[in-house]
Every structure is written in structure tokens, then in C-alpha cells.
Amino acid sequence: MIPLIQHEISTASNLLTHDEVSDVLLIAQSAPGPIAVNTAVMVGYKALGTRGALATGLGVILPSFLVILSIALWFMPYTDLPQVVSAFRGILGLVVSLIVFAAWKVSLHHINWFLVLGTLAWLSLMIFVQVNPYLIVLLSGASGLLYGPLSRRARRGESKE
Amino acid sequence: MNLLTLFLTFLQIGAFSFGGGYASLPLIELEIITKRNWLTHETFAELLAIVEMTPGPIAVNTATFIGFKVGGVGGAALATLGVVTVPVILMLILATIAFRFLKTPLVQDLMNGLRPGIVALILYSAFSIGKVALTGWGPVIISLVGLAILARTKLHPAWLLVAAAFGGILFL
């Protein structure tokens, strides 16, 4: 979706420059919340202030809201049909691979020991000790605040010797 | 059903949903299935299958769907509003602060620390959905073939989803 946003916002409509879009995307991905919604709100705000943010926010949420509502209202009664059940079994098999692939894409440019060991540690805590996912968010964030200064100090120590 | 509880639940989920839709699924699972018994694992998986087939942000779609299941159209609106409230407010605040703030070591350290946590949350979603989805060889094969195609080609996932649905109808 990111190339789509880049194209629509900076190339097709000149709402923001290419560099501004890159900054917006960086913030949208770092903050909590759906990336598409975050991006839309920030682009709207940069272009037209609070009213712009309201417009782009509604613009990105409303279509999916209405689609899901229509499906829930008119399609859900048919989910017990044998063909639908079979289709769902196929789709869900693929959903698992889509999720694993998403994890791979997040890691792709950042693979190092900290990421690999950290991921294994947090995942084991969730699977084997049923640690609450909120706690994983808090603890992993805190681990970064500890690890960053420590690794910088270690590097400074090395360069002195 | 208390609509206020529904709103507050998704408000909380939205505030902690770092790293996109899949990373927030364990939060949704904990709140909706484990704590409040609003859905079963099977209904949750079914709902996720529909969400995948629908365009739009996963967290928003999931919130709309669960909100509808729990409290009708009003519930859908409140859950959707809840999941985006904190992120939207945060965006408006961050938009007024200089972008340079993001490049400070403090924020960089925080993001570096969060990354393994986010990857673990996403993989946990795969594990949790996998327990419901990978029943028998059929779905396992679809999953493995799908992963191979995703890794090797740039085919849009929508086509794979359509193929998986037809595969399911024909063989499962």
C-alpha cells in the first residue's frame, strides 16, 4: 500500500512533497494504530489542518467500515453452507502464511542477534508462560531503552582501546 | 451488552497496537476471547478469513466486525471509533512536533526494542490462528505453497486468497 500512498499524495495530487511523505510514513509506522489510518490523518493535517485530518480519517475508515458492515449483515447468514466452510478452510490456511510473511517483512532489513534472540525470547514467553501481550509491548520497548545506551557505551569503550 | 465496555476495550487495544494489524491480534484475542468470552477461537478465525478478503486496515476491519457481533451496528461504530481514537490523537500531536523528534536516540532505541516484540506478536498470531486453521493436511499444504509463492514472487496476495478459497471449495 505504501507505493500507492506515495503516488497519490505526492505525484498525483501534490498534497505533500516526496520527502514529507517519507517522514509521514515513518511516523505512521512507528506510532500505535493502523498504518493506513495514521498516514491518512497526518497527510490530512499537514495539508488542511484539523479539518483535513477529519476528512482523510473518515475517508480511509468509511469504505472498509461499510463493506464489513454489509458482509456482517448480508453474508454471515450463509457461512454455514458447506461450500463456504470449505472456502474458509482454504483461506485460513493461506492467512497463516500471510501472517508469517508479514513477520518476515518487518524483520527483513533489521536482522541481527538482538532481533533474533529478542523475538525468540518474547515469543517463548507468550507461548509457554502465557505472558500478556500488553506486557510484551511494554517490556520490549523498555529493553530497547536499556540496550541502546549500553551498546553505545560498549562501542565507545572498544574504540578507546 | 455494555457498549461502553466495548468502546473502552478497543480504545485500549488501539493504544497498544504497535506494528500494524497482525501485531494487534494477540491483544484482541486476549480481550475478546480469553477475558470477555465475546467470541470463540473458531468465530474469530472465520472473521479473520473475511477480513483478509476485504480491503482496508486489518485492525479497523476486525474492530468493526467484532463490534457488530457484540453490539449490532452501534457496536460496530463504537468499536471502530475506539480502535482509532488514541492513534489519531497521537498523530495530531506528533504532526505539530518537529519530525526531528523521531530521529533522537531515545525514540530510535525504543523502536529498536519494540521490533523483536512486534515480530514475536505477529508470529504468535500465526501460531494462534494456525492452531485453528491448520487442521489436516489440506490447509497445511495451502499454507506452505502460499508461503513459497509469497517469498518467491510479487504476486498480489488477493489472487492467492482467491486461489486458496477455490482450492478449499474443490479439495477440502
PDB file of C-alpha atoms in Angstrom, chain B residues 38-139:
ATOM      1  CA  TRP B  38     -17.436 -12.462  23.335  1.00  0.00           C
ATOM      2  CA  LEU B  39     -16.233 -14.837  20.584  1.00  0.00           C
ATOM      3  CA  THR B  40     -14.846 -18.363  20.253  1.00  0.00           C
ATOM      4  CA  HIS B  41     -11.497 -19.090  18.594  1.00  0.00           C
ATOM      5  CA  GLU B  42     -13.404 -20.580  15.645  1.00  0.00           C
ATOM      6  CA  THR B  43     -15.594 -17.498  15.079  1.00  0.00           C
ATOM      7  CA  PHE B  44     -12.522 -15.307  15.431  1.00  0.00           C
ATOM      8  CA  ALA B  45     -10.715 -17.305  12.738  1.00  0.00           C
ATOM      9  CA  GLU B  46     -13.770 -17.184  10.462  1.00  0.00           C
ATOM     10  CA  LEU B  47     -13.939 -13.450  10.925  1.00  0.00           C
ATOM     11  CA  LEU B  48     -10.257 -13.097  10.113  1.00  0.00           C
ATOM     12  CA  ALA B  49     -10.796 -15.019   6.872  1.00  0.00           C
ATOM     13  CA  ILE B  50     -13.447 -12.460   5.872  1.00  0.00           C
ATOM     14  CA  VAL B  51     -11.265  -9.539   6.967  1.00  0.00           C
ATOM     15  CA  GLU B  52      -8.452 -10.847   4.739  1.00  0.00           C
ATOM     16  CA  MET B  53     -10.790 -10.970   1.755  1.00  0.00           C
ATOM     17  CA  THR B  54     -11.823  -7.340   2.340  1.00  0.00           C
ATOM     18  CA  PRO B  55      -9.738  -4.268   1.520  1.00  0.00           C
ATOM     19  CA  GLY B  56      -8.917  -1.905   4.372  1.00  0.00           C
ATOM     20  CA  PRO B  57      -6.782  -1.866   7.529  1.00  0.00           C
ATOM     21  CA  ILE B  58      -6.911  -5.204   9.375  1.00  0.00           C
ATOM     22  CA  ALA B  59      -7.302  -3.668  12.837  1.00  0.00           C
ATOM     23  CA  VAL B  60     -10.183  -1.445  11.674  1.00  0.00           C
ATOM     24  CA  ASN B  61     -11.971  -4.259   9.856  1.00  0.00           C
ATOM     25  CA  THR B  62     -11.572  -6.611  12.808  1.00  0.00           C
ATOM     26  CA  ALA B  63     -12.894  -3.988  15.225  1.00  0.00           C
ATOM     27  CA  THR B  64     -15.918  -3.266  13.017  1.00  0.00           C
ATOM     28  CA  PHE B  65     -16.688  -6.956  12.729  1.00  0.00           C
ATOM     29  CA  ILE B  66     -16.344  -7.813  16.417  1.00  0.00           C
ATOM     30  CA  GLY B  67     -18.278  -4.661  17.352  1.00  0.00           C
ATOM     31  CA  PHE B  68     -21.123  -5.773  15.100  1.00  0.00           C
ATOM     32  CA  LYS B  69     -21.099  -9.306  16.528  1.00  0.00           C
ATOM     33  CA  VAL B  70     -21.204  -7.944  20.060  1.00  0.00           C
ATOM     34  CA  GLY B  71     -23.481  -4.925  19.753  1.00  0.00           C
ATOM     35  CA  GLY B  72     -25.013  -4.595  16.264  1.00  0.00           C
ATOM     36  CA  VAL B  73     -24.468  -1.521  14.074  1.00  0.00           C
ATOM     37  CA  GLY B  74     -23.920   0.751  17.092  1.00  0.00           C
ATOM     38  CA  GLY B  75     -21.354  -1.687  18.446  1.00  0.00           C
ATOM     39  CA  ALA B  76     -19.568  -1.741  15.076  1.00  0.00           C
ATOM     40  CA  ALA B  77     -19.351   2.070  15.064  1.00  0.00           C
ATOM     41  CA  LEU B  78     -18.139   2.284  18.682  1.00  0.00           C
ATOM     42  CA  ALA B  79     -15.503  -0.447  18.326  1.00  0.00           C
ATOM     43  CA  THR B  80     -14.174   1.159  15.125  1.00  0.00           C
ATOM     44  CA  LEU B  81     -14.092   4.589  16.761  1.00  0.00           C
ATOM     45  CA  GLY B  82     -12.408   3.090  19.819  1.00  0.00           C
ATOM     46  CA  VAL B  83      -9.553   1.420  17.952  1.00  0.00           C
ATOM     47  CA  VAL B  84      -8.555   4.601  16.069  1.00  0.00           C
ATOM     48  CA  THR B  85      -9.084   7.237  18.805  1.00  0.00           C
ATOM     49  CA  VAL B  86      -5.705   7.089  20.573  1.00  0.00           C
ATOM     50  CA  PRO B  87      -3.677   6.677  17.342  1.00  0.00           C
ATOM     51  CA  VAL B  88      -5.468   9.641  15.699  1.00  0.00           C
ATOM     52  CA  ILE B  89      -4.934  11.927  18.699  1.00  0.00           C
ATOM     53  CA  LEU B  90      -1.291  10.846  18.834  1.00  0.00           C
ATOM     54  CA  MET B  91      -0.882  11.590  15.116  1.00  0.00           C
ATOM     55  CA  LEU B  92      -2.283  15.098  15.569  1.00  0.00           C
ATOM     56  CA  ILE B  93       0.151  15.715  18.429  1.00  0.00           C
ATOM     57  CA  LEU B  94       3.126  14.265  16.515  1.00  0.00           C
ATOM     58  CA  ALA B  95       2.221  16.301  13.416  1.00  0.00           C
ATOM     59  CA  THR B  96       2.741  19.507  15.388  1.00  0.00           C
ATOM     60  CA  ILE B  97       6.042  18.377  16.912  1.00  0.00           C
ATOM     61  CA  ALA B  98       9.107  18.584  14.654  1.00  0.00           C
ATOM     62  CA  PHE B  99       9.804  15.434  12.647  1.00  0.00           C
ATOM     63  CA  ARG B 100      13.340  15.558  14.036  1.00  0.00           C
ATOM     64  CA  PHE B 101      11.917  14.165  17.285  1.00  0.00           C
ATOM     65  CA  LEU B 102      11.757  10.754  15.593  1.00  0.00           C
ATOM     66  CA  LYS B 103      15.471  10.731  14.864  1.00  0.00           C
ATOM     67  CA  THR B 104      16.515  11.257  18.509  1.00  0.00           C
ATOM     68  CA  PRO B 105      18.446   8.300  20.058  1.00  0.00           C
ATOM     69  CA  LEU B 106      15.694   7.819  22.669  1.00  0.00           C
ATOM     70  CA  VAL B 107      12.991   7.171  20.062  1.00  0.00           C
ATOM     71  CA  GLN B 108      15.370   5.076  17.948  1.00  0.00           C
ATOM     72  CA  ASP B 109      16.235   2.903  20.983  1.00  0.00           C
ATOM     73  CA  LEU B 110      12.540   2.496  21.759  1.00  0.00           C
ATOM     74  CA  MET B 111      11.768   1.427  18.187  1.00  0.00           C
ATOM     75  CA  ASN B 112      14.729  -0.992  18.110  1.00  0.00           C
ATOM     76  CA  GLY B 113      13.478  -2.584  21.315  1.00  0.00           C
ATOM     77  CA  LEU B 114       9.895  -2.783  20.125  1.00  0.00           C
ATOM     78  CA  ARG B 115      10.807  -4.501  16.866  1.00  0.00           C
ATOM     79  CA  PRO B 116      11.532  -8.003  18.273  1.00  0.00           C
ATOM     80  CA  GLY B 117       8.406  -7.631  20.417  1.00  0.00           C
ATOM     81  CA  ILE B 118       6.338  -6.800  17.335  1.00  0.00           C
ATOM     82  CA  VAL B 119       7.783  -9.696  15.329  1.00  0.00           C
ATOM     83  CA  ALA B 120       7.025 -12.021  18.262  1.00  0.00           C
ATOM     84  CA  LEU B 121       3.441 -10.711  18.489  1.00  0.00           C
ATOM     85  CA  ILE B 122       2.939 -11.285  14.756  1.00  0.00           C
ATOM     86  CA  LEU B 123       4.379 -14.815  14.953  1.00  0.00           C
ATOM     87  CA  TYR B 124       2.200 -15.503  17.981  1.00  0.00           C
ATOM     88  CA  SER B 125      -0.838 -14.532  15.863  1.00  0.00           C
ATOM     89  CA  ALA B 126       0.291 -17.037  13.238  1.00  0.00           C
ATOM     90  CA  PHE B 127       0.689 -19.680  15.969  1.00  0.00           C
ATOM     91  CA  SER B 128      -2.705 -18.935  17.462  1.00  0.00           C
ATOM     92  CA  ILE B 129      -4.603 -18.788  14.144  1.00  0.00           C
ATOM     93  CA  GLY B 130      -2.602 -21.805  12.969  1.00  0.00           C
ATOM     94  CA  LYS B 131      -3.969 -23.916  15.827  1.00  0.00           C
ATOM     95  CA  VAL B 132      -7.495 -23.318  14.493  1.00  0.00           C
ATOM     96  CA  ALA B 133      -6.682 -23.125  10.768  1.00  0.00           C
ATOM     97  CA  LEU B 134      -4.188 -25.930  10.180  1.00  0.00           C
ATOM     98  CA  THR B 135      -6.492 -28.871  10.743  1.00  0.00           C
ATOM     99  CA  GLY B 136      -5.450 -31.701   8.460  1.00  0.00           C
ATOM    100  CA  TRP B 137      -3.058 -31.786   5.506  1.00  0.00           C
ATOM    101  CA  GLY B 138      -5.120 -29.658   3.097  1.00  0.00           C
ATOM    102  CA  PRO B 139      -4.767 -26.309   4.881  1.00  0.00           C
TER     103      PRO B 139
END
